[in-house]
mmCIF file with all atom_site columns, C-alpha atoms in Angstrom:
data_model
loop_
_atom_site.group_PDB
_atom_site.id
_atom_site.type_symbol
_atom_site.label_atom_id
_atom_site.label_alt_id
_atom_site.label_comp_id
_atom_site.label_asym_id
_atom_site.label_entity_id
_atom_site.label_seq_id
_atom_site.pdbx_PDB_ins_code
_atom_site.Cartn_x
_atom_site.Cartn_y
_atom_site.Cartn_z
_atom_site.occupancy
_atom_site.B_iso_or_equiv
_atom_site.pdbx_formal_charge
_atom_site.auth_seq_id
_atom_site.auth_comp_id
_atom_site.auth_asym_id
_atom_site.auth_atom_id
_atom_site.pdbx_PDB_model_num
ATOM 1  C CA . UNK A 1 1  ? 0.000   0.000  0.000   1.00 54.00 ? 1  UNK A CA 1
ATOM 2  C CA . UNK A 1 2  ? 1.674   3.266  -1.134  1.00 56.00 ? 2  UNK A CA 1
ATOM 3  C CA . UNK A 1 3  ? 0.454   6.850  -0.217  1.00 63.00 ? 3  UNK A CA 1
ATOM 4  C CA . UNK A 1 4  ? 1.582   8.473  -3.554  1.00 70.00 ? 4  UNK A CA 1
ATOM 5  C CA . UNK A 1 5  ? -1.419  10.074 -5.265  1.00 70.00 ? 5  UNK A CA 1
ATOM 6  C CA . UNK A 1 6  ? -2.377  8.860  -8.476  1.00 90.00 ? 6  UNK A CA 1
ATOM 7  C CA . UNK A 1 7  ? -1.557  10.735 -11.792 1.00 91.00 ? 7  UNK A CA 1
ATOM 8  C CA . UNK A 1 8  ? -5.243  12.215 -11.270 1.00 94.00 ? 8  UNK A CA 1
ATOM 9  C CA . UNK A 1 9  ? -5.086  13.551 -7.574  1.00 94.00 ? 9  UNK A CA 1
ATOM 10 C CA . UNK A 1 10 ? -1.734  14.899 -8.391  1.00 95.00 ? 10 UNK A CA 1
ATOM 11 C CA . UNK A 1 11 ? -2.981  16.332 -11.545 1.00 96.00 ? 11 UNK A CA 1
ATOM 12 C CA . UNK A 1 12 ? -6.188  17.861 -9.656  1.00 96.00 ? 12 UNK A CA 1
ATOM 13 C CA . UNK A 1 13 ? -3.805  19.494 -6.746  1.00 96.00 ? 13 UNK A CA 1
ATOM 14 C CA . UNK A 1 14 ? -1.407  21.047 -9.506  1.00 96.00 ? 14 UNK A CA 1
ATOM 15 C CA . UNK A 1 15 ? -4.633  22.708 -10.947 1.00 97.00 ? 15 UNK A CA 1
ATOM 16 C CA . UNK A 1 16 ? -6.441  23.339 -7.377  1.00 97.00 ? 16 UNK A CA 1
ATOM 17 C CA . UNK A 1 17 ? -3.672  24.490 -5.390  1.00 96.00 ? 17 UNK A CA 1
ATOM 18 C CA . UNK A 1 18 ? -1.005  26.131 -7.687  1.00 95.00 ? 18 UNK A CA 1
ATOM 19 C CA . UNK A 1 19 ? -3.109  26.958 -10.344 1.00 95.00 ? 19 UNK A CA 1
ATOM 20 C CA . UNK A 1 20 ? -5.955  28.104 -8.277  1.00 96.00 ? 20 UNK A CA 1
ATOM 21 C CA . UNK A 1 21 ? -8.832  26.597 -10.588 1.00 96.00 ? 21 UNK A CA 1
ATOM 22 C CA . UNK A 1 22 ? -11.942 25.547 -8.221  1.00 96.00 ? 22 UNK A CA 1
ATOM 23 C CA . UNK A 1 23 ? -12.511 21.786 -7.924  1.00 96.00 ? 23 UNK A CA 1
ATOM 24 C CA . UNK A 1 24 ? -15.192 21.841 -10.741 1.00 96.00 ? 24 UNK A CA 1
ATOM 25 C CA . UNK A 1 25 ? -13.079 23.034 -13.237 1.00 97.00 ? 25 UNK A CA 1
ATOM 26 C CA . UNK A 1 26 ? -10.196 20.715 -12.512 1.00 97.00 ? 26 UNK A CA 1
ATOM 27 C CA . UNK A 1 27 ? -12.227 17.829 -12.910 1.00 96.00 ? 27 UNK A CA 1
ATOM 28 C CA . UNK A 1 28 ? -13.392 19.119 -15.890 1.00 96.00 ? 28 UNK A CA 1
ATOM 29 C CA . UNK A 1 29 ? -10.030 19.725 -17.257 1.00 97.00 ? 29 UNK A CA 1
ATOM 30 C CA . UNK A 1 30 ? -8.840  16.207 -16.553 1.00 97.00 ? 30 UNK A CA 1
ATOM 31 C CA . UNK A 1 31 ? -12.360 14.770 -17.957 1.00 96.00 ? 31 UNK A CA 1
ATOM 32 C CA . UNK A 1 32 ? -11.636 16.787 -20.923 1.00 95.00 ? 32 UNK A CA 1
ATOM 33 C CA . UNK A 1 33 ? -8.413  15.381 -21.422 1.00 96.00 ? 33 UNK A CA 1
ATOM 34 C CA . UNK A 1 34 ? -8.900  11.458 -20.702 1.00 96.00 ? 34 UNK A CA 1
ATOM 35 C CA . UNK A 1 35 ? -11.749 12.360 -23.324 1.00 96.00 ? 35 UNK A CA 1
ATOM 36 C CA . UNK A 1 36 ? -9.376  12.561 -25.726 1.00 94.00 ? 36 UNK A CA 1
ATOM 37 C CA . UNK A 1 37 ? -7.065  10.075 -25.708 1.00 95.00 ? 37 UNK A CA 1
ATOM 38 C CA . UNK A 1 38 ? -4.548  11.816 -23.312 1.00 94.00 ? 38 UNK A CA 1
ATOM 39 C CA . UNK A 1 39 ? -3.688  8.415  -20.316 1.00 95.00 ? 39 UNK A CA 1
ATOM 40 C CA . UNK A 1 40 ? -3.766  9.247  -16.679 1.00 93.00 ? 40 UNK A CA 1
ATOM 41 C CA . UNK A 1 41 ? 0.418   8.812  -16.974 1.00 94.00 ? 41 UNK A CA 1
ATOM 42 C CA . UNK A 1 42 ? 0.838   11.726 -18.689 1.00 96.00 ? 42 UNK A CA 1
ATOM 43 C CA . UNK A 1 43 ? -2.350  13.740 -17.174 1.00 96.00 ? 43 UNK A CA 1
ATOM 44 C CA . UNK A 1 44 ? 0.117   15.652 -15.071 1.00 96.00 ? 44 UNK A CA 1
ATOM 45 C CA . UNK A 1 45 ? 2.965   16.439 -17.742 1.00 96.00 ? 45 UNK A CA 1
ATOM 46 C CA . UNK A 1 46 ? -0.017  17.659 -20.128 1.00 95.00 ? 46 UNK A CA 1
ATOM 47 C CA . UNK A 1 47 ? -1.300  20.071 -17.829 1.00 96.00 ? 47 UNK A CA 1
ATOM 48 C CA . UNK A 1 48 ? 1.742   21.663 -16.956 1.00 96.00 ? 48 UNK A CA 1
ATOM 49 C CA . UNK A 1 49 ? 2.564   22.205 -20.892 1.00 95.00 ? 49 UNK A CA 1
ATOM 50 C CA . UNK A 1 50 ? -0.829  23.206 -20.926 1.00 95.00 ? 50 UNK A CA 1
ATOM 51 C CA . UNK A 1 51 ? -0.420  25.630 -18.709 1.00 95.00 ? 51 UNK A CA 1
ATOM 52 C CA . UNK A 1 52 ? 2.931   27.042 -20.243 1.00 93.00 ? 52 UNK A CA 1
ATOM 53 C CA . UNK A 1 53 ? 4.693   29.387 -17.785 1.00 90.00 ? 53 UNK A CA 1
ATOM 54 C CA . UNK A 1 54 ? 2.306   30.014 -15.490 1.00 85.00 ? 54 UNK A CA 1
ATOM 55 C CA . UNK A 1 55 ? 4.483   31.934 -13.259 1.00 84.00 ? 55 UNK A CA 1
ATOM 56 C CA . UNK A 1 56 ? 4.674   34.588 -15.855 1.00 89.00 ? 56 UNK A CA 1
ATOM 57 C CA . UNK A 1 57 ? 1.437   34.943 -16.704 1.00 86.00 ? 57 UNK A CA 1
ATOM 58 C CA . UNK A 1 58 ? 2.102   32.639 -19.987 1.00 89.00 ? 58 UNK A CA 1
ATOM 59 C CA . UNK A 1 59 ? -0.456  30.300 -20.655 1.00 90.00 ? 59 UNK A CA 1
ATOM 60 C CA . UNK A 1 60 ? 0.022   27.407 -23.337 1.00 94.00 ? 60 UNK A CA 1
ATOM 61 C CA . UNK A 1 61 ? -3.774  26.709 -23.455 1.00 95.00 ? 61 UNK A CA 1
ATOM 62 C CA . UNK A 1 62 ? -5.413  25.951 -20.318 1.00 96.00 ? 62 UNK A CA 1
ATOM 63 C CA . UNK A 1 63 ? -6.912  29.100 -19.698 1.00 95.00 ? 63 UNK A CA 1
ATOM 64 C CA . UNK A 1 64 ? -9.155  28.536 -23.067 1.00 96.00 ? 64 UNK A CA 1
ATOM 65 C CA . UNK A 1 65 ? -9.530  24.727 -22.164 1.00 96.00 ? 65 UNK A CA 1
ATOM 66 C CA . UNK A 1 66 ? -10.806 25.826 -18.622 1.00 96.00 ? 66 UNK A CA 1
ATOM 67 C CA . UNK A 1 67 ? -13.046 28.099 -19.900 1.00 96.00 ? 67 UNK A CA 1
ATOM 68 C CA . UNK A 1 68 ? -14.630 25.797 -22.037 1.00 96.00 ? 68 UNK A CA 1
ATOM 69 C CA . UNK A 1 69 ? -14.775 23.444 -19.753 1.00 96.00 ? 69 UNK A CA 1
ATOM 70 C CA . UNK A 1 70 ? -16.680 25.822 -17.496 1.00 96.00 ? 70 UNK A CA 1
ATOM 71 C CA . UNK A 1 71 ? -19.158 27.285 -20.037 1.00 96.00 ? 71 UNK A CA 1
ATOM 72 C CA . UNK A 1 72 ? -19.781 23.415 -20.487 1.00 93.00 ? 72 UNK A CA 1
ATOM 73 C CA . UNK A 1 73 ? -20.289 23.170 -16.656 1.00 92.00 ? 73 UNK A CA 1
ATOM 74 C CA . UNK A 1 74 ? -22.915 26.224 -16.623 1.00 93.00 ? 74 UNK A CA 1
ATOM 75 C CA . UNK A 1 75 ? -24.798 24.864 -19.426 1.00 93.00 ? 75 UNK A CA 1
ATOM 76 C CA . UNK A 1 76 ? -25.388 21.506 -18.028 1.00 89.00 ? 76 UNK A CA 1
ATOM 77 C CA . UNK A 1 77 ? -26.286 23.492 -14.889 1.00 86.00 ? 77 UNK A CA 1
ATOM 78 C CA . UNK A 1 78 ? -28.733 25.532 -17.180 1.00 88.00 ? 78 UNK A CA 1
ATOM 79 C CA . UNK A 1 79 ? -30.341 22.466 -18.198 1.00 83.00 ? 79 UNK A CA 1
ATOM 80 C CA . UNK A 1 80 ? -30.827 21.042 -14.971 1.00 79.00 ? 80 UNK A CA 1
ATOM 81 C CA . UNK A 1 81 ? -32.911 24.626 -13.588 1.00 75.00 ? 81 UNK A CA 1
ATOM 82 C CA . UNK A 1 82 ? -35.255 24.518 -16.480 1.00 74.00 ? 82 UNK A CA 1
#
């Protein structure tokens, strides 16, 4: 029994806690990706290219692929009210 997180917790606390993208979205992000073909291995490694040089404010991506993934999120939500 090992305590290292999985390619997908590690991925989701890249995007949670350094990234700063709510829960929701992270999911989304990594949904989006296993979606297409991307495996859990390389979850991590794709995110971070993804996200380009964050620490300078230059993004490789994410930003549009998180937005996406949360105008997804609020449309489902949509549905669900009506």
């Amino acid at each position: 029994h090992n305590s290292t997180p999985n390619p997908k917790e590690e991925t989701q606390s890249f995007l949670q806690n350094t990234l700063r993208y709510p829960p929701t979205i992270s999911n989304g992000i990594i949904s989006a990706l296993l979606s297409n073909g991307i495996p859990p291995s390389s979850l991590l490694s794709m995110v971070k290219s993804l996200a380009g040089r964050y620490e300078v404010g230059e993004d490789g991506g994410l930003v549009a692929l998180a937005a996406s993934v949360k105008k997804e999120l609020e449309e489902k939500e949509g549905k669900a009210r009506e």
